[in-house]
Coordinates of C-alpha atoms in Angstrom, one line a residue:
M1 CA 138.7 288.3 107.4
A2 CA 140.1 284.9 106.7
D3 CA 136.6 283.6 105.8
A4 CA 136.0 286.5 103.5
N5 CA 139.3 286.0 101.7
Q6 CA 138.6 282.2 101.4
K7 CA 135.4 283.0 99.4
T8 CA 137.6 284.8 96.8
L9 CA 139.6 281.6 96.1
S10 CA 138.7 278.7 93.9
K11 CA 139.3 275.1 94.8
V12 CA 141.6 274.5 91.8
P13 CA 145.1 275.9 91.1
E14 CA 146.0 279.0 89.3
V15 CA 146.8 278.1 85.7
T16 CA 150.6 278.7 85.2
L17 CA 153.4 277.0 83.3
I18 CA 154.0 274.6 86.2
F19 CA 150.3 273.6 86.1
W20 CA 150.7 272.4 82.5
V21 CA 154.1 270.7 83.2
I22 CA 152.5 268.7 86.1
K23 CA 149.3 268.0 84.0
I24 CA 151.3 266.5 81.2
A25 CA 153.4 264.4 83.6
A26 CA 150.3 263.3 85.5
T27 CA 148.5 262.3 82.3
T28 CA 151.6 260.3 81.2
L29 CA 151.6 258.6 84.6
G30 CA 148.0 257.8 84.1
E31 CA 148.8 256.0 80.9
T32 CA 151.7 253.9 82.3
G33 CA 150.0 253.3 85.6
G34 CA 146.7 252.3 84.1
D35 CA 148.4 250.0 81.7
A36 CA 150.5 248.5 84.6
V37 CA 147.4 247.5 86.4
S38 CA 145.3 246.3 83.4
M39 CA 148.1 244.7 81.3
S40 CA 151.2 244.1 83.4
M41 CA 149.2 242.7 86.3
N42 CA 146.8 241.0 83.9
L43 CA 143.7 242.3 85.7
G44 CA 142.1 243.4 82.5
Y45 CA 140.4 246.7 81.5
L46 CA 137.1 246.1 83.4
V47 CA 138.8 245.3 86.7
G48 CA 141.3 248.1 86.3
T49 CA 138.4 250.5 85.6
A50 CA 136.6 249.3 88.7
I51 CA 139.7 249.9 90.9
F52 CA 140.5 253.3 89.5
A53 CA 136.8 254.4 89.5
A54 CA 136.7 253.6 93.2
L55 CA 139.9 255.7 93.8
F56 CA 138.4 258.5 91.6
I57 CA 135.2 258.6 93.7
V58 CA 137.1 258.7 97.0
A59 CA 139.5 261.3 95.8
V60 CA 136.8 263.6 94.4
A61 CA 134.8 263.2 97.6
A62 CA 137.9 264.3 99.6
Q63 CA 138.5 267.1 97.2
I64 CA 135.0 268.5 97.5
K65 CA 135.0 268.1 101.3
A66 CA 138.2 270.0 101.7
P67 CA 137.6 273.6 102.8
R68 CA 140.3 275.0 100.5
F69 CA 142.7 274.2 97.7
H70 CA 145.4 271.6 98.6
P71 CA 147.9 271.0 95.8
L72 CA 148.7 267.3 96.7
L73 CA 145.0 266.4 97.0
Y74 CA 144.2 268.1 93.8
W75 CA 146.9 266.3 91.8
I76 CA 146.1 263.0 93.3
T77 CA 142.5 263.5 92.1
I78 CA 143.8 264.4 88.6
I79 CA 146.0 261.3 88.5
A80 CA 143.0 259.2 89.6
T81 CA 140.9 260.7 86.7
T82 CA 143.6 260.0 84.2
M83 CA 144.1 256.4 85.3
V84 CA 140.4 255.6 85.2
G85 CA 140.3 257.4 81.9
T86 CA 143.0 255.1 80.5
T87 CA 141.4 251.8 81.5
L88 CA 137.8 253.0 80.7
A89 CA 138.8 254.1 77.2
D90 CA 140.7 250.9 76.6
F91 CA 137.8 248.9 77.8
A92 CA 135.4 250.7 75.5
D93 CA 137.7 250.7 72.5
R94 CA 139.0 247.2 72.7
S95 CA 136.8 245.0 75.0
L96 CA 133.5 246.4 73.7
G97 CA 134.8 246.5 70.2
I98 CA 133.6 250.0 69.2
G99 CA 137.1 251.0 68.0
Y100 CA 139.1 254.2 68.5
A101 CA 136.9 256.2 66.2
G102 CA 133.7 255.1 67.8
G103 CA 135.1 255.6 71.3
T104 CA 136.5 259.1 70.5
S105 CA 133.2 260.2 68.9
L106 CA 131.0 259.0 71.8
L107 CA 133.3 260.5 74.4
F108 CA 133.5 263.9 72.6
I109 CA 129.7 264.1 72.5
A110 CA 129.6 263.2 76.2
L111 CA 132.2 265.9 77.0
I112 CA 130.3 268.6 75.1
V113 CA 127.0 267.5 76.8
S114 CA 128.8 267.7 80.2
L115 CA 130.1 271.2 79.5
G116 CA 126.7 272.3 78.2
L117 CA 124.9 271.1 81.3
W118 CA 127.5 272.7 83.5
Y119 CA 127.0 276.1 81.7
W120 CA 123.2 275.8 81.7
S121 CA 123.2 275.0 85.4
L122 CA 125.7 277.5 86.7
G123 CA 126.2 280.1 83.9
S124 CA 129.9 279.5 83.4
V125 CA 132.5 276.7 82.9
S126 CA 135.4 278.8 84.0
I127 CA 137.7 277.4 86.6
D128 CA 137.3 280.7 88.4
T129 CA 133.8 279.6 89.5
V130 CA 134.9 276.2 90.9
N131 CA 134.2 277.1 94.5
S132 CA 131.0 275.2 95.4
P133 CA 130.2 271.5 95.6
K134 CA 128.0 271.6 92.6
A135 CA 130.6 273.4 90.4
E136 CA 133.3 270.9 91.7
G137 CA 131.0 268.0 90.8
F138 CA 130.7 269.3 87.2
Y139 CA 134.4 270.1 87.1
W140 CA 135.6 266.6 88.0
F141 CA 133.1 264.8 85.9
T142 CA 134.1 266.9 82.9
I143 CA 137.7 266.2 83.6
M144 CA 137.2 262.5 83.9
L145 CA 135.4 262.6 80.5
S146 CA 138.2 264.7 79.0
Q147 CA 140.9 262.2 80.3
T148 CA 139.0 259.3 78.8
L149 CA 138.5 261.1 75.5
G150 CA 142.2 262.0 75.4
T151 CA 143.2 258.3 75.8
A152 CA 141.0 257.2 72.9
L153 CA 142.2 260.2 70.8
G154 CA 145.8 259.5 71.5
D155 CA 145.5 255.8 70.6
W156 CA 143.5 256.6 67.5
T157 CA 146.1 259.1 66.2
A158 CA 149.1 256.9 67.0
D159 CA 147.7 253.6 65.8
T160 CA 144.8 254.0 63.4
A161 CA 146.1 257.2 61.8
G162 CA 149.5 255.7 61.6
L163 CA 151.5 258.6 63.0
G164 CA 153.2 256.5 65.6
Y165 CA 154.0 257.7 69.2
T166 CA 156.6 260.2 68.1
G167 CA 154.5 261.6 65.3
A168 CA 151.4 261.9 67.5
A169 CA 153.4 263.6 70.3
I170 CA 154.7 266.1 67.8
L171 CA 151.1 266.7 66.5
F172 CA 149.6 267.3 69.9
G173 CA 152.6 269.3 71.1
S174 CA 152.2 271.6 68.1
L175 CA 148.5 272.0 68.7
L176 CA 149.2 273.0 72.3
A177 CA 151.8 275.5 71.1
L178 CA 149.2 277.0 68.8
L179 CA 146.8 277.3 71.7
A180 CA 149.5 279.0 73.8
G181 CA 150.0 281.5 70.9
A182 CA 146.2 282.1 70.8
H183 CA 146.2 282.7 74.5
L184 CA 149.0 285.3 74.2
W185 CA 148.1 287.1 71.0
T186 CA 144.4 286.7 70.4
A187 CA 141.1 287.7 72.1
I188 CA 139.7 284.1 72.0
S189 CA 138.0 283.2 75.2
K190 CA 140.5 282.1 77.9
T191 CA 138.0 279.5 79.2
T192 CA 137.6 278.0 75.7
L193 CA 141.4 277.9 75.3
F194 CA 141.8 276.3 78.8
W195 CA 139.5 273.4 78.1
A196 CA 141.0 272.9 74.6
A197 CA 144.5 272.7 76.1
F198 CA 143.3 270.6 79.0
I199 CA 141.8 268.0 76.6
L200 CA 144.9 268.0 74.3
T201 CA 147.4 267.4 77.1
R202 CA 145.7 264.0 77.7
P203 CA 146.4 262.5 74.3
L204 CA 149.9 264.0 74.5
G205 CA 150.4 262.2 77.8
A206 CA 148.9 259.0 76.4
V207 CA 151.3 258.8 73.5
L208 CA 154.2 259.8 75.7
G209 CA 153.3 257.0 78.1
D210 CA 153.0 254.5 75.3
F211 CA 156.3 255.7 73.9
L212 CA 158.0 254.9 77.2
D213 CA 156.7 251.4 77.7
K214 CA 155.8 249.9 74.3
P215 CA 158.3 247.5 72.6
V216 CA 161.1 248.9 70.5
A217 CA 159.6 247.2 67.4
A218 CA 156.4 249.1 67.9
G219 CA 158.2 252.4 68.2
G220 CA 158.6 252.6 72.0
L221 CA 161.5 252.5 74.5
A222 CA 160.4 249.2 76.1
L223 CA 160.7 250.5 79.6
S224 CA 159.0 248.7 82.4
R225 CA 155.6 250.2 83.2
Y226 CA 156.4 250.0 86.8
T227 CA 159.7 251.8 86.4
A228 CA 158.2 254.5 84.1
S229 CA 155.3 255.0 86.6
L230 CA 157.6 255.3 89.6
A231 CA 159.9 257.9 87.8
L232 CA 156.8 259.9 86.8
M233 CA 155.4 259.8 90.3
V234 CA 158.7 261.1 91.7
F235 CA 158.8 263.9 89.1
V236 CA 155.2 264.9 89.8
A237 CA 155.7 264.8 93.6
G238 CA 158.9 266.9 93.3
C239 CA 157.1 269.5 91.2
I240 CA 154.2 269.7 93.8
L241 CA 156.5 269.9 96.8
L242 CA 159.2 272.2 95.4
V243 CA 157.1 274.7 93.3
P244 CA 154.5 276.7 95.2
Q245 CA 151.0 276.7 93.7
R246 CA 148.2 279.1 94.5
A247 CA 144.5 278.7 94.3
A248 CA 142.9 280.5 91.4
R249 CA 140.9 283.6 92.2
A250 CA 137.2 282.8 92.2
S251 CA 134.4 284.8 90.7
A252 CA 130.7 284.6 90.7
H253 CA 130.5 283.9 87.0

């Protein structure tokens, strides 16, 4: 009976309000933590990307190997994706010199291709189908791309578009509110809305992270990246430990 019940469960959490709260906090942590390694430690974007890519690979391997959904392991993997996304986007945008617009465009295309291949291979990109190693592989690769895209998009909006960190946060927060309204009051595909919201939470986290640790003259609060990262880690850990999370119900398609 236990085995039969396990087959009805996905390896990812049920999408609830606490899921989005932790997701935004985790992506903000990814921004401050990624910048702490690449900038505050002066390791650079390439070395930072190599470090976080290794952590990402280890975390994903552990996640796929796990027989069932484990909240702590899942969110550690999410944080790993958002940290590697931060340093990878910064490396592409700044070190390679393709700029925010170029990086955002290339990453958006890569994300659409990843979703397209996932759908073509398995017939669905719904989180309800993330209950096999192949589906998990597509899921985590797509998430890594979405986190990287979100970093580039957040920087582009705050810096190039001139909205600043507060203006960009209001923009992405408003877009997420519109998606929430669409979820509640329209018949738009829930899977489409999920991925749109998942992508948009990353630039929101990126600009919130920058707001916390950038200089006051640049529109930030000038907090230490280490202090901000530690506070966010405590908050995320508290949410995971204090608020129960269940695995999403799985389906064949």
